[in-house]
mmCIF file of C-alpha atoms in Angstrom:
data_model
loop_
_atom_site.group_PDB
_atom_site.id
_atom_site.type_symbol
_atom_site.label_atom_id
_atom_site.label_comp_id
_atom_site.label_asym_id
_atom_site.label_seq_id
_atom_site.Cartn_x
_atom_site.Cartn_y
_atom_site.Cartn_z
ATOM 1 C CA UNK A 1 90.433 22.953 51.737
ATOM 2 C CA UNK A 2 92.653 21.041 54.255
ATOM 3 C CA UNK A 3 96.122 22.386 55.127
ATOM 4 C CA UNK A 4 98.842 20.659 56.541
ATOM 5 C CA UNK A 5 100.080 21.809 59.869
ATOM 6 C CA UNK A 6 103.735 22.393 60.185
ATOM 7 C CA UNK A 7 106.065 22.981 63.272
ATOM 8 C CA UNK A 8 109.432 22.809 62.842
ATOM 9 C CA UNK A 9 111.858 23.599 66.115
ATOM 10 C CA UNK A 10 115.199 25.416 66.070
ATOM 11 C CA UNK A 11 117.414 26.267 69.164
ATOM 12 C CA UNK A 12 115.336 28.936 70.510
ATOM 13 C CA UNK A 13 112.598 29.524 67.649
ATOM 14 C CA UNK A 14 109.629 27.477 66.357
ATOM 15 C CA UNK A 15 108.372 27.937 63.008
ATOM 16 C CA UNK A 16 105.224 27.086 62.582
ATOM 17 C CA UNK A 17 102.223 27.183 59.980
ATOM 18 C CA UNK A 18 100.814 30.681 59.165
ATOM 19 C CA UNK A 19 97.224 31.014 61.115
ATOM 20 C CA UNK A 20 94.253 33.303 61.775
ATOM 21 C CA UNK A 21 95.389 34.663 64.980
ATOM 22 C CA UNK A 22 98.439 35.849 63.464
ATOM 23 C CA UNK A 23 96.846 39.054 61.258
ATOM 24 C CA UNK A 24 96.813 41.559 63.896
ATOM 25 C CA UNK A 25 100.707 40.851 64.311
ATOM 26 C CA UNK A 26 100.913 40.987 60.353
ATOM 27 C CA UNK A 27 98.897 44.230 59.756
ATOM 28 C CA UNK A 28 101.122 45.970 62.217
ATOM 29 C CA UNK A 29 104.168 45.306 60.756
ATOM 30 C CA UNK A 30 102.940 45.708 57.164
ATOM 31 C CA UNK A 31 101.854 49.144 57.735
ATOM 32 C CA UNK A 32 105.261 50.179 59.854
ATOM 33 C CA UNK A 33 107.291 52.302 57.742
ATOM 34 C CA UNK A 34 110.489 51.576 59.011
ATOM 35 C CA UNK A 35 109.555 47.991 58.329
ATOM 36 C CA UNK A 36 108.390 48.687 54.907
ATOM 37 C CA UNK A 37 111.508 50.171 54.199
ATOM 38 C CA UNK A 38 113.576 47.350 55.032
ATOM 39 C CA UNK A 39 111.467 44.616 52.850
ATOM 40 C CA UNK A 40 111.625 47.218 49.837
ATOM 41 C CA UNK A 41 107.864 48.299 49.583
ATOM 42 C CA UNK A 42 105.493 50.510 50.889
ATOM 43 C CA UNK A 43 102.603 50.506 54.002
ATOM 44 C CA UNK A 44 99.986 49.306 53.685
ATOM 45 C CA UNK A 45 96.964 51.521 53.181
ATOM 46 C CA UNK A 46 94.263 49.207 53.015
ATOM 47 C CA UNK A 47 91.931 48.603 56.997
ATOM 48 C CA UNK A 48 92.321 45.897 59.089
ATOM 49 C CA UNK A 49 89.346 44.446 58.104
ATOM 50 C CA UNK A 50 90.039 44.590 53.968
ATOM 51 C CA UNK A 51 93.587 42.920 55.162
ATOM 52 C CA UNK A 52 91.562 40.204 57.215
ATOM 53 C CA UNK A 53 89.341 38.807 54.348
ATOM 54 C CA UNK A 54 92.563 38.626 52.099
ATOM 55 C CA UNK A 55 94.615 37.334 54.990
ATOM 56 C CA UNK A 56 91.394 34.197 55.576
ATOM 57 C CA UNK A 57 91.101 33.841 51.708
ATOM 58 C CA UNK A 58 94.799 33.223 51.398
ATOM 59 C CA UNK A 59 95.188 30.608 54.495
ATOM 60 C CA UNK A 60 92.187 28.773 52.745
ATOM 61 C CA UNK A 61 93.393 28.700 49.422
ATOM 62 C CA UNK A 62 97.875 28.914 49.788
ATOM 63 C CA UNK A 63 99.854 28.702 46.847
ATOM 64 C CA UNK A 64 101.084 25.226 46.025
ATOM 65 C CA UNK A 65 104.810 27.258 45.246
ATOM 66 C CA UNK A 66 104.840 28.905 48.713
ATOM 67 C CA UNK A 67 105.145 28.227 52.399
ATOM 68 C CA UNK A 68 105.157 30.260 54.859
ATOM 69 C CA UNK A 69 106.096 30.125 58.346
ATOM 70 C CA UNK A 70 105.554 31.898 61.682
ATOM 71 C CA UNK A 71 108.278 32.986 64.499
ATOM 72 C CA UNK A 72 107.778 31.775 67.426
ATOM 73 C CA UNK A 73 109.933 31.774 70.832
ATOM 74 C CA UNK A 74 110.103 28.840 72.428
ATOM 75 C CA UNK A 75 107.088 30.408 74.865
ATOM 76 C CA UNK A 76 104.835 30.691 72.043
ATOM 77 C CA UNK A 77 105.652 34.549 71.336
ATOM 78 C CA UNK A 78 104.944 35.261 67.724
ATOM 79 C CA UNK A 79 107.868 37.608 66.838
ATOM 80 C CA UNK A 80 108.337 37.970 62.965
ATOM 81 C CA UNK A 81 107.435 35.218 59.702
ATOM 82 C CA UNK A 82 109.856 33.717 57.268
ATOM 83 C CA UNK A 83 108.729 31.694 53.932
ATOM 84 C CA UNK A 84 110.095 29.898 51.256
ATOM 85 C CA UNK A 85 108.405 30.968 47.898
ATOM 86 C CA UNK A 86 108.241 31.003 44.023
ATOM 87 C CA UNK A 87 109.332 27.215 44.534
ATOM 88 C CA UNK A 88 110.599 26.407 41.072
ATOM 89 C CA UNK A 89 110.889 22.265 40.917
ATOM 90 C CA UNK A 90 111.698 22.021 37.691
ATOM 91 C CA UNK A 91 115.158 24.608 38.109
ATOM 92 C CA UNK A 92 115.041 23.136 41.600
ATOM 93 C CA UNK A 93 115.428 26.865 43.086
ATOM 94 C CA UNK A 94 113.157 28.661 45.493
ATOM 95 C CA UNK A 95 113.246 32.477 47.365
ATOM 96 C CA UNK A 96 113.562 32.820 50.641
ATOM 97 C CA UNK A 97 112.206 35.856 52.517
ATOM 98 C CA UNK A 98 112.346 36.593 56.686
ATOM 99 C CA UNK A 99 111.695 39.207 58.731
ATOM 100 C CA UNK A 100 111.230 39.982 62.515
ATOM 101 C CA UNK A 101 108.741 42.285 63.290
ATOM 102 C CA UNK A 102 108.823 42.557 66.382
ATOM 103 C CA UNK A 103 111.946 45.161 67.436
ATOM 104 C CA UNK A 104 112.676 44.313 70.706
ATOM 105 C CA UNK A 105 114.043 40.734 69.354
ATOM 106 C CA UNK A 106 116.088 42.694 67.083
ATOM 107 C CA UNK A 107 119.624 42.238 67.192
ATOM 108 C CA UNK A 108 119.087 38.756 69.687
ATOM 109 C CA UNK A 109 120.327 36.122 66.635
ATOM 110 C CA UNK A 110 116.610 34.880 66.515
ATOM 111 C CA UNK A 111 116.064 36.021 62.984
ATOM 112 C CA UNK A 112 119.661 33.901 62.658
ATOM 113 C CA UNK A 113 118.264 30.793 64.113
ATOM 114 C CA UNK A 114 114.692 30.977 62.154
ATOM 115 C CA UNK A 115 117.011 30.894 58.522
ATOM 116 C CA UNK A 116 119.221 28.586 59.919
ATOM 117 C CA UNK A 117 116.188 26.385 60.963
ATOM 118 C CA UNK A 118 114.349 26.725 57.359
ATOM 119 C CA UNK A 119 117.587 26.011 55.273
ATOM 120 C CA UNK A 120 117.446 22.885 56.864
ATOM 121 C CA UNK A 121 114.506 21.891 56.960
ATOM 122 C CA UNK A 122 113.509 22.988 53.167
ATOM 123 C CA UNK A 123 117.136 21.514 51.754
ATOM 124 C CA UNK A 124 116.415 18.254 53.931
ATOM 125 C CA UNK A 125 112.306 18.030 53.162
ATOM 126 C CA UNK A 126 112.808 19.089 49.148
ATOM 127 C CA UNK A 127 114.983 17.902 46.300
ATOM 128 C CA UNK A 128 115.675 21.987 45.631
ATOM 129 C CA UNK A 129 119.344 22.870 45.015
ATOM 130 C CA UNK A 130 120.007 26.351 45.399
ATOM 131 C CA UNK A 131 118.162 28.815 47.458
ATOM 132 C CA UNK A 132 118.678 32.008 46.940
ATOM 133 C CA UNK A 133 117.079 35.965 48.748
ATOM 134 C CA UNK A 134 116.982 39.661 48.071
ATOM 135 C CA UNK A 135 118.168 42.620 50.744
ATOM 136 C CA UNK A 136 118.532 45.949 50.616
ATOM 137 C CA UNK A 137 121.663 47.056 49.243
ATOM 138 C CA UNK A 138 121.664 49.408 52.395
ATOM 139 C CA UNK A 139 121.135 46.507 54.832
ATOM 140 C CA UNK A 140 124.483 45.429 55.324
ATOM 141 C CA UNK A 141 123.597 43.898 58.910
ATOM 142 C CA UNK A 142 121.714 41.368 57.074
ATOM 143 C CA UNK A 143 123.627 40.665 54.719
ATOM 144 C CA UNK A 144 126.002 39.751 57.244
ATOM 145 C CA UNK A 145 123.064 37.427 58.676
ATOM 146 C CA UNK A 146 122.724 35.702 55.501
ATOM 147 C CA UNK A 147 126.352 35.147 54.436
ATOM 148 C CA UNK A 148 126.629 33.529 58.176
ATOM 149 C CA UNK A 149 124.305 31.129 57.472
ATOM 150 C CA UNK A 150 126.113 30.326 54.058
ATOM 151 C CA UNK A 151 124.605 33.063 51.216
ATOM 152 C CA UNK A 152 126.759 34.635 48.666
ATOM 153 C CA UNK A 153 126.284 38.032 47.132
ATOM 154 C CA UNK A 154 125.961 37.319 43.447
ATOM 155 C CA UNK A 155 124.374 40.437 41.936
ATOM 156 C CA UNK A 156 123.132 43.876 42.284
ATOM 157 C CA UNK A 157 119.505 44.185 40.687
ATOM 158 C CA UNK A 158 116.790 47.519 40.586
ATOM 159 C CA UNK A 159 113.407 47.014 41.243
ATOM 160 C CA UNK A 160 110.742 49.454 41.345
ATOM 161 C CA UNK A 161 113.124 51.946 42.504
ATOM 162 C CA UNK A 162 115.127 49.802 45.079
ATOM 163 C CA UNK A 163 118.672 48.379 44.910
ATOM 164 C CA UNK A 164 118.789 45.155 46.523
ATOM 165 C CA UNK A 165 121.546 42.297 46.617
ATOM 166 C CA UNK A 166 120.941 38.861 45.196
ATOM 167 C CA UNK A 167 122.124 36.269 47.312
ATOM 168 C CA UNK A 168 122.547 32.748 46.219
ATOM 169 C CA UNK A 169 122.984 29.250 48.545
ATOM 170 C CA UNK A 170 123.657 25.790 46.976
ATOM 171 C CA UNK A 171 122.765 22.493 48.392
ATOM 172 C CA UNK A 172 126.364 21.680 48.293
ATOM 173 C CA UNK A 173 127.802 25.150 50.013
ATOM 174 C CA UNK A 174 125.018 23.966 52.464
ATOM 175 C CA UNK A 175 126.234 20.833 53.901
ATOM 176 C CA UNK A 176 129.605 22.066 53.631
ATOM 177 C CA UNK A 177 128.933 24.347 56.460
ATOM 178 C CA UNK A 178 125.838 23.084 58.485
ATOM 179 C CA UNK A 179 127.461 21.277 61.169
ATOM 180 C CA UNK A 180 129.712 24.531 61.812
ATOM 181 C CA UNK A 181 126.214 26.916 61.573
ATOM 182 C CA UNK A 182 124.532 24.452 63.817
ATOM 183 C CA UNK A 183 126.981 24.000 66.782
ATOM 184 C CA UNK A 184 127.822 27.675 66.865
ATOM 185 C CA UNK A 185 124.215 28.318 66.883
ATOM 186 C CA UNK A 186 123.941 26.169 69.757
ATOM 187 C CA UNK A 187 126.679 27.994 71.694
ATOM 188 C CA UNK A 188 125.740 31.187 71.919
ATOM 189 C CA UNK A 189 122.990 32.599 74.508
ATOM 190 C CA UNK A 190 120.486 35.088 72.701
ATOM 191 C CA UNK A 191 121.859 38.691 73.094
ATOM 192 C CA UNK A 192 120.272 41.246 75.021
ATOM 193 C CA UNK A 193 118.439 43.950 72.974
ATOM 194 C CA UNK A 194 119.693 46.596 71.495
ATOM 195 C CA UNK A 195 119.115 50.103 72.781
ATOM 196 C CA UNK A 196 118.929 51.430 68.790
ATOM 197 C CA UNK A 197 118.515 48.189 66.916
ATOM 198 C CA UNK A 198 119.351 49.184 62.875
ATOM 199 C CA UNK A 199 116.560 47.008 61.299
ATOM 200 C CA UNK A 200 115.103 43.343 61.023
ATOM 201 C CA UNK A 201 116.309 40.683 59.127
ATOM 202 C CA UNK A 202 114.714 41.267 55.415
ATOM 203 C CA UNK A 203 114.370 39.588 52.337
#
């Protein structure tokens, strides 16, 4: 099956199509616990190899209601994934999930510039009108993240044991507040790490 290649370039992050050469980086980060924490599952227990064939089966056959995205610096370092998913056209809504697995980019307003870089491209590419994401209840640094880049806290839900925060943006809130996202974006340097970083940026 053919699959469209995507890149799409943000101040100092590309996002581009999920590939092959990107399961190692996966597999690592979905069996870290602290990581596993933060995205409100568990580790994975399956091997590498298990992961691999499901990892090839899924990049030949993806989901028509999903896209998903690696980090990237701008030299080509693949530091975390993002994707838009359980794209709903006719309620012209679709999730949003990020996270940066790799923790010495923590806390350096890279997981801030991949969102800001996939609101805009999926509100300017789509006819969607309201994206919207799920955090830990706990995670108040990304909450912070999102409501920066124009999210609002609209609920408190439980699932499978977990309390997470529903977080809504509208095409209109969008545009209200792109320019202002944009420019600041463009104005600040990335931060040096963090001796103790507190988490990555989660869905």
């Amino acid at each position: 099956m053919s699959v469209t290649q995507r890149a799409i370039r943000g101040t100092r992050v590309v996002l581009r199509s999920k590939q092959v050469s990107d399961a190692a980086n996966d597999f690592a980060w979905r069996t870290d616990p602290e990581l596993a924490t933060l995205d409100a599952t568990h580790p994975l227990q399956q091997t590498f190899q298990e992961y691999l064939r499901q990892y090839q089966e899924e990049l030949r056959y993806p989901s028509p209601w999903s896209e998903r995205f690696a980090i990237e610096t701008l030299d080509g370092e693949h530091i975390g994934n993002c994707m838009c998913y359980d794209i709903n056209t006719a309620r012209g809504e679709a999730e949003m999930g990020i996270m940066i697995g790799r923790k010495d980019f923590w806390n350096r307003r890279y997981g801030y510039d991949a969102l800001l870089t996939l609101i805009d491209d999926t509100f300017g590419s789509t006819s969607l009108r309201l994206l919207y994401l799920h955090t830990l209840e706990s995670n108040t640094r990304a909450q912070r993240c999102f409501q920066r880049c124009g999210f609002t806290p609209v609920s408190l839900i439980r699932r499978q044991g977990w309390k997470l925060v529903r977080m809504d943006l509208p095409r209109p809130q969008w545009y209200q507040i792109r320019s202002q996202c944009l420019a600041l974006l463009e104005q600040q340097p990335p931060a040096t790490p963090s001796p103790t970083p507190p988490g990555p940026l989660q869905r």
